[in-house]
Every structure is written in C-alpha cells, then in structure tokens.
PDB file of C-alpha atoms in Angstrom:
ATOM      1  CA  MET A   1      39.960 -64.633  29.042  1.00 49.00           C
ATOM      2  CA  SER A   2      42.169 -61.906  29.729  1.00 53.00           C
ATOM      3  CA  ILE A   3      43.875 -59.249  28.054  1.00 54.00           C
ATOM      4  CA  ASP A   4      47.729 -59.524  27.546  1.00 58.00           C
ATOM      5  CA  PRO A   5      49.419 -57.536  30.183  1.00 60.00           C
ATOM      6  CA  ARG A   6      51.689 -56.019  28.025  1.00 61.00           C
ATOM      7  CA  ILE A   7      48.812 -54.252  26.012  1.00 61.00           C
ATOM      8  CA  ILE A   8      47.262 -53.246  29.284  1.00 61.00           C
ATOM      9  CA  LYS A   9      50.331 -51.544  30.568  1.00 61.00           C
ATOM     10  CA  SER A  10      51.093 -49.829  27.179  1.00 63.00           C
ATOM     11  CA  LEU A  11      47.372 -48.552  26.791  1.00 61.00           C
ATOM     12  CA  LEU A  12      47.715 -46.907  30.073  1.00 61.00           C
ATOM     13  CA  GLN A  13      51.306 -45.570  29.414  1.00 58.00           C
ATOM     14  CA  LEU A  14      49.719 -43.751  26.249  1.00 58.00           C
ATOM     15  CA  GLN A  15      48.413 -41.206  28.701  1.00 47.00           C
ATOM     16  CA  LEU A  16      51.908 -40.240  29.178  1.00 46.00           C
ATOM     17  CA  THR A  17      52.885 -40.159  25.497  1.00 48.00           C
ATOM     18  CA  PRO A  18      53.985 -36.814  24.348  1.00 45.00           C
ATOM     19  CA  GLY A  19      53.054 -37.400  20.648  1.00 47.00           C
ATOM     20  CA  VAL A  20      49.192 -38.472  21.493  1.00 49.00           C
ATOM     21  CA  ASP A  21      46.842 -35.541  21.359  1.00 46.00           C
ATOM     22  CA  PHE A  22      44.338 -36.356  23.887  1.00 44.00           C
ATOM     23  CA  LYS A  23      42.060 -33.465  23.174  1.00 44.00           C
ATOM     24  CA  SER A  24      41.383 -34.506  19.639  1.00 44.00           C
ATOM     25  CA  ALA A  25      39.376 -37.446  20.317  1.00 44.00           C
ATOM     26  CA  ALA A  26      36.623 -38.697  22.281  1.00 43.00           C
ATOM     27  CA  SER A  27      39.044 -41.063  24.560  1.00 42.00           C
ATOM     28  CA  PRO A  28      42.172 -39.745  26.012  1.00 40.00           C
ATOM     29  CA  LEU A  29      43.905 -42.857  24.975  1.00 38.00           C
ATOM     30  CA  ARG A  30      43.153 -42.619  21.306  1.00 38.00           C
ATOM     31  CA  ALA A  31      46.098 -42.386  19.127  1.00 38.00           C
ATOM     32  CA  SER A  32      46.755 -42.377  15.284  1.00 35.00           C
ATOM     33  CA  VAL A  33      49.038 -45.018  13.979  1.00 38.00           C
ATOM     34  CA  GLY A  34      48.187 -45.342  10.204  1.00 41.00           C
ATOM     35  CA  GLN A  35      44.378 -45.975  11.034  1.00 44.00           C
ATOM     36  CA  SER A  36      41.607 -43.960   9.544  1.00 40.00           C
ATOM     37  CA  SER A  37      38.625 -44.350  11.909  1.00 37.00           C
ATOM     38  CA  ALA A  38      39.420 -46.438  14.899  1.00 43.00           C
ATOM     39  CA  SER A  39      41.941 -45.935  17.567  1.00 51.00           C
ATOM     40  CA  LEU A  40      44.575 -48.651  18.645  1.00 51.00           C
ATOM     41  CA  PHE A  41      42.666 -48.754  21.791  1.00 52.00           C
ATOM     42  CA  ASP A  42      39.429 -49.346  19.997  1.00 56.00           C
ATOM     43  CA  THR A  43      41.011 -51.964  18.313  1.00 55.00           C
ATOM     44  CA  LEU A  44      42.384 -53.773  21.340  1.00 51.00           C
ATOM     45  CA  LEU A  45      39.196 -53.310  23.220  1.00 54.00           C
ATOM     46  CA  SER A  46      37.127 -54.736  20.298  1.00 57.00           C
ATOM     47  CA  GLN A  47      39.466 -57.937  19.868  1.00 54.00           C
ATOM     48  CA  TYR A  48      39.640 -58.843  23.699  1.00 50.00           C
ATOM     49  CA  MET A  49      35.930 -58.311  23.709  1.00 51.00           C
ATOM     50  CA  SER A  50      35.543 -60.708  20.442  1.00 55.00           C
ATOM     51  CA  ASP A  51      37.745 -63.120  22.256  1.00 51.00           C
ATOM     52  CA  SER A  52      35.419 -62.789  25.505  1.00 48.00           C
ATOM     53  CA  ALA A  53      32.604 -63.728  23.256  1.00 49.00           C
ATOM     54  CA  LEU A  54      34.168 -66.779  22.129  1.00 51.00           C
ATOM     55  CA  GLY A  55      34.601 -67.952  25.631  1.00 51.00           C
ATOM     56  CA  GLY A  56      38.059 -67.118  25.910  1.00 48.00           C
ATOM     57  CA  GLU A  57      38.927 -70.145  23.713  1.00 46.00           C
ATOM     58  CA  ALA A  58      40.773 -68.432  20.839  1.00 44.00           C
ATOM     59  CA  ALA A  59      44.081 -69.617  20.074  1.00 42.00           C
ATOM     60  CA  ALA A  60      45.115 -66.416  18.302  1.00 43.00           C
ATOM     61  CA  PRO A  61      46.989 -63.544  20.112  1.00 44.00           C
ATOM     62  CA  VAL A  62      44.850 -60.386  21.421  1.00 45.00           C
ATOM     63  CA  MET A  63      46.473 -58.239  18.785  1.00 47.00           C
ATOM     64  CA  PRO A  64      48.823 -59.253  15.728  1.00 48.00           C
ATOM     65  CA  ALA A  65      52.382 -58.365  16.375  1.00 50.00           C
ATOM     66  CA  GLU A  66      52.592 -55.726  13.660  1.00 51.00           C
ATOM     67  CA  ALA A  67      49.989 -53.770  15.600  1.00 50.00           C
ATOM     68  CA  LEU A  68      51.854 -54.251  18.852  1.00 48.00           C
ATOM     69  CA  ALA A  69      54.735 -52.927  16.947  1.00 50.00           C
ATOM     70  CA  GLN A  70      53.003 -49.671  16.205  1.00 50.00           C
ATOM     71  CA  LEU A  71      51.856 -49.280  19.553  1.00 48.00           C
ATOM     72  CA  SER A  72      55.512 -49.651  20.712  1.00 46.00           C
ATOM     73  CA  SER A  73      56.511 -47.227  17.924  1.00 46.00           C
ATOM     74  CA  LEU A  74      54.730 -44.232  19.495  1.00 45.00           C
ATOM     75  CA  SER A  75      57.094 -41.656  20.927  1.00 41.00           C
ATOM     76  CA  GLY A  76      58.254 -42.413  24.545  1.00 42.00           C
ATOM     77  CA  MET A  77      56.607 -45.886  24.713  1.00 40.00           C
ATOM     78  CA  PRO A  78      58.408 -49.052  25.505  1.00 41.00           C
ATOM     79  CA  ASN A  79      58.894 -51.845  23.461  1.00 38.00           C
ATOM     80  CA  ILE A  80      55.918 -54.181  24.321  1.00 32.00           C
ATOM     81  CA  LEU A  81      57.233 -57.066  22.430  1.00 33.00           C
ATOM     82  CA  ASP A  82      60.462 -57.698  24.535  1.00 37.00           C
ATOM     83  CA  GLY A  83      58.756 -59.192  27.621  1.00 36.00           C
ATOM     84  CA  GLY A  84      56.988 -56.676  29.396  1.00 41.00           C
ATOM     85  CA  ASN A  85      58.037 -55.333  32.890  1.00 46.00           C
ATOM     86  CA  HIS A  86      61.552 -54.163  33.409  1.00 46.00           C
ATOM     87  CA  PRO A  87      61.836 -53.885  37.111  1.00 46.00           C
ATOM     88  CA  SER A  88      64.195 -51.291  38.277  1.00 47.00           C
ATOM     89  CA  PRO A  89      67.023 -52.718  40.569  1.00 51.00           C
ATOM     90  CA  VAL A  90      66.248 -51.885  44.132  1.00 49.00           C
ATOM     91  CA  THR A  91      69.137 -49.299  45.297  1.00 60.00           C
ATOM     92  CA  SER A  92      67.320 -46.820  47.338  1.00 74.00           C
ATOM     93  CA  GLU A  93      68.342 -46.436  51.126  1.00 91.00           C
ATOM     94  CA  TYR A  94      65.250 -48.045  52.108  1.00 96.00           C
ATOM     95  CA  ASP A  95      66.014 -51.521  50.412  1.00 93.00           C
ATOM     96  CA  GLU A  96      65.922 -53.685  53.447  1.00 96.00           C
ATOM     97  CA  LEU A  97      62.352 -52.224  54.665  1.00 98.00           C
ATOM     98  CA  ILE A  98      60.951 -52.632  51.084  1.00 98.00           C
ATOM     99  CA  MET A  99      62.047 -56.189  51.108  1.00 97.00           C
ATOM    100  CA  GLN A 100      61.080 -56.702  54.578  1.00 98.00           C
ATOM    101  CA  ALA A 101      57.343 -55.293  53.826  1.00 98.00           C
ATOM    102  CA  SER A 102      57.340 -57.254  50.662  1.00 98.00           C
ATOM    103  CA  SER A 103      57.960 -60.565  52.271  1.00 98.00           C
ATOM    104  CA  LYS A 104      55.459 -59.718  55.283  1.00 98.00           C
ATOM    105  CA  TYR A 105      52.691 -58.787  52.851  1.00 98.00           C
ATOM    106  CA  ASN A 106      53.432 -60.670  49.836  1.00 98.00           C
ATOM    107  CA  VAL A 107      53.613 -57.801  47.700  1.00 98.00           C
ATOM    108  CA  ASP A 108      56.367 -57.666  44.769  1.00 98.00           C
ATOM    109  CA  ALA A 109      59.192 -55.389  46.114  1.00 97.00           C
ATOM    110  CA  SER A 110      59.427 -53.864  42.527  1.00 96.00           C
ATOM    111  CA  LEU A 111      55.670 -52.544  42.889  1.00 98.00           C
ATOM    112  CA  ILE A 112      56.406 -51.177  46.314  1.00 98.00           C
ATOM    113  CA  GLN A 113      59.422 -49.314  44.896  1.00 97.00           C
ATOM    114  CA  ALA A 114      57.506 -48.107  42.027  1.00 97.00           C
ATOM    115  CA  VAL A 115      54.817 -46.731  44.215  1.00 98.00           C
ATOM    116  CA  ILE A 116      57.318 -44.973  46.357  1.00 98.00           C
ATOM    117  CA  ARG A 117      59.408 -43.529  43.569  1.00 97.00           C
ATOM    118  CA  THR A 118      55.762 -42.270  42.011  1.00 97.00           C
ATOM    119  CA  GLU A 119      54.147 -40.868  45.234  1.00 98.00           C
ATOM    120  CA  SER A 120      57.311 -39.182  46.755  1.00 97.00           C
ATOM    121  CA  GLY A 121      60.519 -39.501  44.627  1.00 96.00           C
ATOM    122  CA  PHE A 122      62.110 -41.664  47.857  1.00 96.00           C
ATOM    123  CA  ARG A 123      61.592 -38.475  49.823  1.00 97.00           C
ATOM    124  CA  ALA A 124      60.723 -39.530  53.567  1.00 97.00           C
ATOM    125  CA  ASP A 125      59.582 -35.692  54.464  1.00 98.00           C
ATOM    126  CA  ALA A 126      57.311 -35.301  51.437  1.00 98.00           C
ATOM    127  CA  VAL A 127      53.985 -33.737  51.916  1.00 98.00           C
ATOM    128  CA  SER A 128      51.413 -33.359  49.326  1.00 96.00           C
ATOM    129  CA  GLY A 129      49.028 -30.489  48.774  1.00 94.00           C
ATOM    130  CA  ALA A 130      46.018 -32.586  50.124  1.00 94.00           C
ATOM    131  CA  GLY A 131      48.253 -33.525  53.394  1.00 96.00           C
ATOM    132  CA  ALA A 132      49.675 -36.898  52.454  1.00 97.00           C
ATOM    133  CA  LYS A 133      52.707 -37.723  54.238  1.00 98.00           C
ATOM    134  CA  GLY A 134      55.949 -39.790  53.847  1.00 98.00           C
ATOM    135  CA  LEU A 135      57.366 -42.151  51.361  1.00 98.00           C
ATOM    136  CA  MET A 136      53.838 -43.982  50.448  1.00 99.00           C
ATOM    137  CA  GLN A 137      52.026 -40.495  50.875  1.00 98.00           C
ATOM    138  CA  LEU A 138      49.532 -41.834  53.580  1.00 98.00           C
ATOM    139  CA  MET A 139      46.690 -39.641  54.497  1.00 97.00           C
ATOM    140  CA  ASP A 140      46.464 -39.235  58.321  1.00 97.00           C
ATOM    141  CA  GLY A 141      43.063 -41.130  58.651  1.00 96.00           C
ATOM    142  CA  THR A 142      44.528 -43.799  56.365  1.00 96.00           C
ATOM    143  CA  ALA A 143      47.796 -43.875  58.482  1.00 97.00           C
ATOM    144  CA  ARG A 144      45.901 -44.253  61.821  1.00 97.00           C
ATOM    145  CA  GLY A 145      43.497 -47.097  60.436  1.00 97.00           C
ATOM    146  CA  LEU A 146      47.045 -48.769  59.477  1.00 97.00           C
ATOM    147  CA  GLY A 147      48.532 -48.299  62.995  1.00 97.00           C
ATOM    148  CA  VAL A 148      50.896 -45.869  61.388  1.00 98.00           C
ATOM    149  CA  THR A 149      51.846 -43.238  64.252  1.00 98.00           C
ATOM    150  CA  ASP A 150      54.330 -41.316  62.599  1.00 98.00           C
ATOM    151  CA  SER A 151      54.239 -41.035  58.605  1.00 98.00           C
ATOM    152  CA  PHE A 152      57.549 -39.610  58.284  1.00 99.00           C
ATOM    153  CA  ASP A 153      59.188 -42.680  59.879  1.00 98.00           C
ATOM    154  CA  PRO A 154      60.173 -44.719  56.712  1.00 98.00           C
ATOM    155  CA  GLU A 155      59.736 -48.084  58.603  1.00 98.00           C
ATOM    156  CA  GLN A 156      56.253 -47.265  59.834  1.00 98.00           C
ATOM    157  CA  ASN A 157      55.120 -45.640  56.258  1.00 99.00           C
ATOM    158  CA  ILE A 158      56.566 -48.495  54.094  1.00 99.00           C
ATOM    159  CA  ASP A 159      55.006 -50.996  56.159  1.00 98.00           C
ATOM    160  CA  GLY A 160      51.561 -49.190  56.422  1.00 98.00           C
ATOM    161  CA  GLY A 161      51.610 -48.395  52.793  1.00 98.00           C
ATOM    162  CA  THR A 162      52.353 -51.823  51.513  1.00 99.00           C
ATOM    163  CA  LYS A 163      49.736 -53.025  54.077  1.00 98.00           C
ATOM    164  CA  TYR A 164      47.319 -50.880  52.325  1.00 98.00           C
ATOM    165  CA  LEU A 165      48.336 -51.875  49.032  1.00 98.00           C
ATOM    166  CA  ALA A 166      48.088 -55.642  49.973  1.00 98.00           C
ATOM    167  CA  MET A 167      44.630 -54.983  51.113  1.00 98.00           C
ATOM    168  CA  LEU A 168      43.592 -53.473  47.907  1.00 98.00           C
ATOM    169  CA  LEU A 169      45.417 -56.421  45.783  1.00 98.00           C
ATOM    170  CA  ARG A 170      43.153 -58.738  47.719  1.00 98.00           C
ATOM    171  CA  LYS A 171      40.016 -56.499  47.264  1.00 98.00           C
ATOM    172  CA  TYR A 172      40.316 -56.552  43.606  1.00 98.00           C
ATOM    173  CA  ASP A 173      41.775 -60.048  43.067  1.00 98.00           C
ATOM    174  CA  GLY A 174      45.290 -59.233  42.259  1.00 97.00           C
ATOM    175  CA  ASN A 175      44.353 -56.706  39.377  1.00 97.00           C
ATOM    176  CA  VAL A 176      47.334 -54.715  39.824  1.00 97.00           C
ATOM    177  CA  GLN A 177      46.339 -51.667  37.927  1.00 97.00           C
ATOM    178  CA  VAL A 178      42.864 -51.454  39.627  1.00 97.00           C
ATOM    179  CA  ALA A 179      44.776 -51.656  42.914  1.00 98.00           C
ATOM    180  CA  LEU A 180      46.769 -48.794  42.058  1.00 98.00           C
ATOM    181  CA  ALA A 181      43.924 -46.741  40.931  1.00 98.00           C
ATOM    182  CA  ALA A 182      42.059 -47.461  44.244  1.00 98.00           C
ATOM    183  CA  TYR A 183      45.538 -46.326  46.162  1.00 98.00           C
ATOM    184  CA  ASN A 184      45.207 -43.122  44.230  1.00 97.00           C
ATOM    185  CA  ALA A 185      41.793 -42.279  43.919  1.00 96.00           C
ATOM    186  CA  GLY A 186      40.278 -44.296  46.822  1.00 96.00           C
ATOM    187  CA  PRO A 187      38.567 -47.674  46.596  1.00 97.00           C
ATOM    188  CA  GLY A 188      35.248 -46.008  46.870  1.00 97.00           C
ATOM    189  CA  ARG A 189      35.648 -43.983  43.664  1.00 97.00           C
ATOM    190  CA  VAL A 190      36.915 -47.117  42.104  1.00 98.00           C
ATOM    191  CA  ASP A 191      33.828 -49.132  42.989  1.00 98.00           C
ATOM    192  CA  ARG A 192      31.555 -46.412  42.113  1.00 97.00           C
ATOM    193  CA  ALA A 193      32.899 -46.427  38.547  1.00 97.00           C
ATOM    194  CA  GLY A 194      32.077 -50.346  38.662  1.00 97.00           C
ATOM    195  CA  ILE A 195      35.791 -51.168  38.200  1.00 97.00           C
ATOM    196  CA  LYS A 196      36.971 -54.471  39.426  1.00 97.00           C
ATOM    197  CA  THR A 197      39.587 -55.736  36.842  1.00 96.00           C
ATOM    198  CA  ASN A 198      42.262 -54.523  34.648  1.00 95.00           C
ATOM    199  CA  GLU A 199      40.128 -54.999  31.570  1.00 94.00           C
ATOM    200  CA  GLN A 200      37.331 -52.910  33.051  1.00 95.00           C
ATOM    201  CA  LEU A 201      39.668 -50.139  33.847  1.00 95.00           C
ATOM    202  CA  ILE A 202      40.764 -49.968  30.503  1.00 92.00           C
ATOM    203  CA  ALA A 203      37.396 -50.145  29.089  1.00 92.00           C
ATOM    204  CA  ASN A 204      35.869 -47.385  31.531  1.00 92.00           C
ATOM    205  CA  HIS A 205      39.066 -45.416  32.343  1.00 90.00           C
ATOM    206  CA  GLU A 206      36.936 -42.143  31.636  1.00 92.00           C
ATOM    207  CA  ALA A 207      35.125 -42.629  34.864  1.00 95.00           C
ATOM    208  CA  LEU A 208      38.176 -41.980  36.962  1.00 96.00           C
ATOM    209  CA  PRO A 209      39.976 -38.894  37.108  1.00 95.00           C
ATOM    210  CA  GLU A 210      42.907 -38.111  34.561  1.00 94.00           C
ATOM    211  CA  GLU A 211      45.293 -38.008  37.468  1.00 95.00           C
ATOM    212  CA  THR A 212      44.563 -41.379  38.383  1.00 96.00           C
ATOM    213  CA  GLN A 213      44.926 -42.709  35.020  1.00 94.00           C
ATOM    214  CA  ARG A 214      48.282 -40.965  34.527  1.00 95.00           C
ATOM    215  CA  TYR A 215      49.219 -41.882  38.097  1.00 96.00           C
ATOM    216  CA  VAL A 216      48.678 -45.723  37.259  1.00 96.00           C
ATOM    217  CA  ALA A 217      50.645 -45.320  34.012  1.00 95.00           C
ATOM    218  CA  LYS A 218      53.196 -43.942  35.887  1.00 95.00           C
ATOM    219  CA  VAL A 219      53.778 -46.557  38.426  1.00 96.00           C
ATOM    220  CA  LEU A 220      53.806 -49.149  35.735  1.00 95.00           C
ATOM    221  CA  GLN A 221      56.195 -47.263  33.858  1.00 94.00           C
ATOM    222  CA  ALA A 222      58.458 -47.095  37.058  1.00 94.00           C
ATOM    223  CA  ARG A 223      58.264 -50.394  38.096  1.00 89.00           C
TER     224      ARG A 223
END
C-alpha cells in the first residue's frame, strides 16, 4: 500500500496555505473544508490506513475526486487532479552543473534545482545564520565529509549537496519527502522520530520541527 503522492505533496503544502489556521486545531495540517469534526488530514490518514488493513488490495482511489477537489480549492494550493508535479524548467546559470550532478548521482535534476532554490535562491555566496554555506547550504562538517573544500564554489557545492541528497534517498528507500526532511533537520532527528516513509512523515509530522515541515513543502512546491 502507498498513498497517492499527489496527496502527500498537497498535505505537506497545506503547511504553507494562508487560509489554514494552524493554531486552532491539534494538528497544524488541519483544515476546515465543509467538515464538522474531522479534518481533511484525518480523512486522508484514515482512508489510507484502512487500505493498509486490507492488504493494499482495495481498488478504489485513496480519496474520492470531490474530496481531492476540496483540498485543491484551498487558497494558494495547486490543483492536485492535474497530474502532480510541474517541474520548473532549468534556467539558472548552474544548469550544466545540475545536470552533471543529476547524472552522476542519479538524482532528478528538478529536485536538485528545487533544493537550491529553497536553500539559497541560487546565491552561491549565501550563508545562513547557522553557518550553512553556498547554493545547497552545506555545513562545514558535512562539506568536509563530502569532499568539498570550498562551499562557495558552485561546482563543488552542487556536487557535494547532490551526493548528500543521493545518500539520503538511498537511506530512506527513495522516499523523497523523508530525504528532504533529513536534509533539513538531519537524519538523526528523522530517525529518532521513527520516520522512514512518506506516509509516516505525514502521520508523525509533529515529531519534526515546524521549520522542517515547511521546508519539505517549499521544496515540493518549487519542484
């Protein structure tokens, strides 16, 4: 059993929806869309858990089309009935480096680009308050472990950042959202939360910092 990736993406993007009052309910993913007691998040979660109980053999979609349409209608949300991802064209000055790293480490170029856009806004000289540097915001210790000697060098930074992202994707068996959470918060934090799959990330999102939840949603939105 696996939940529709469009739903996972949309649930995470609810974190960024201006019309959702995160403080008025127990879960920051709650949203009122014509429902009295259950949130869309609760509905989605219960439906895919029910599917799991049936051994993943249910033929019906995880959520009916009308409910998906309700989810999509929230202010600022993309229409998740139109096919899911809409990769932005690679148009930065780092196109060639992104494509080289994509080919070298077998990581989708649109994902690399989305991480760069979210991390640094394509600024090679970016430095975070925590000391992360360059396009993919590498910490000094992480950079050294990846063989990066100059985090401000775009070629080294993109190569090292993509290598690290590839390692996380392998660690979490291709679960992109979990790998992104680990890229932001660190794999130790994700592992302590007991999160290994995208479904577990949705179900246990409160175990991670809100910053990390928003980070994952932003990368998915940028992709």
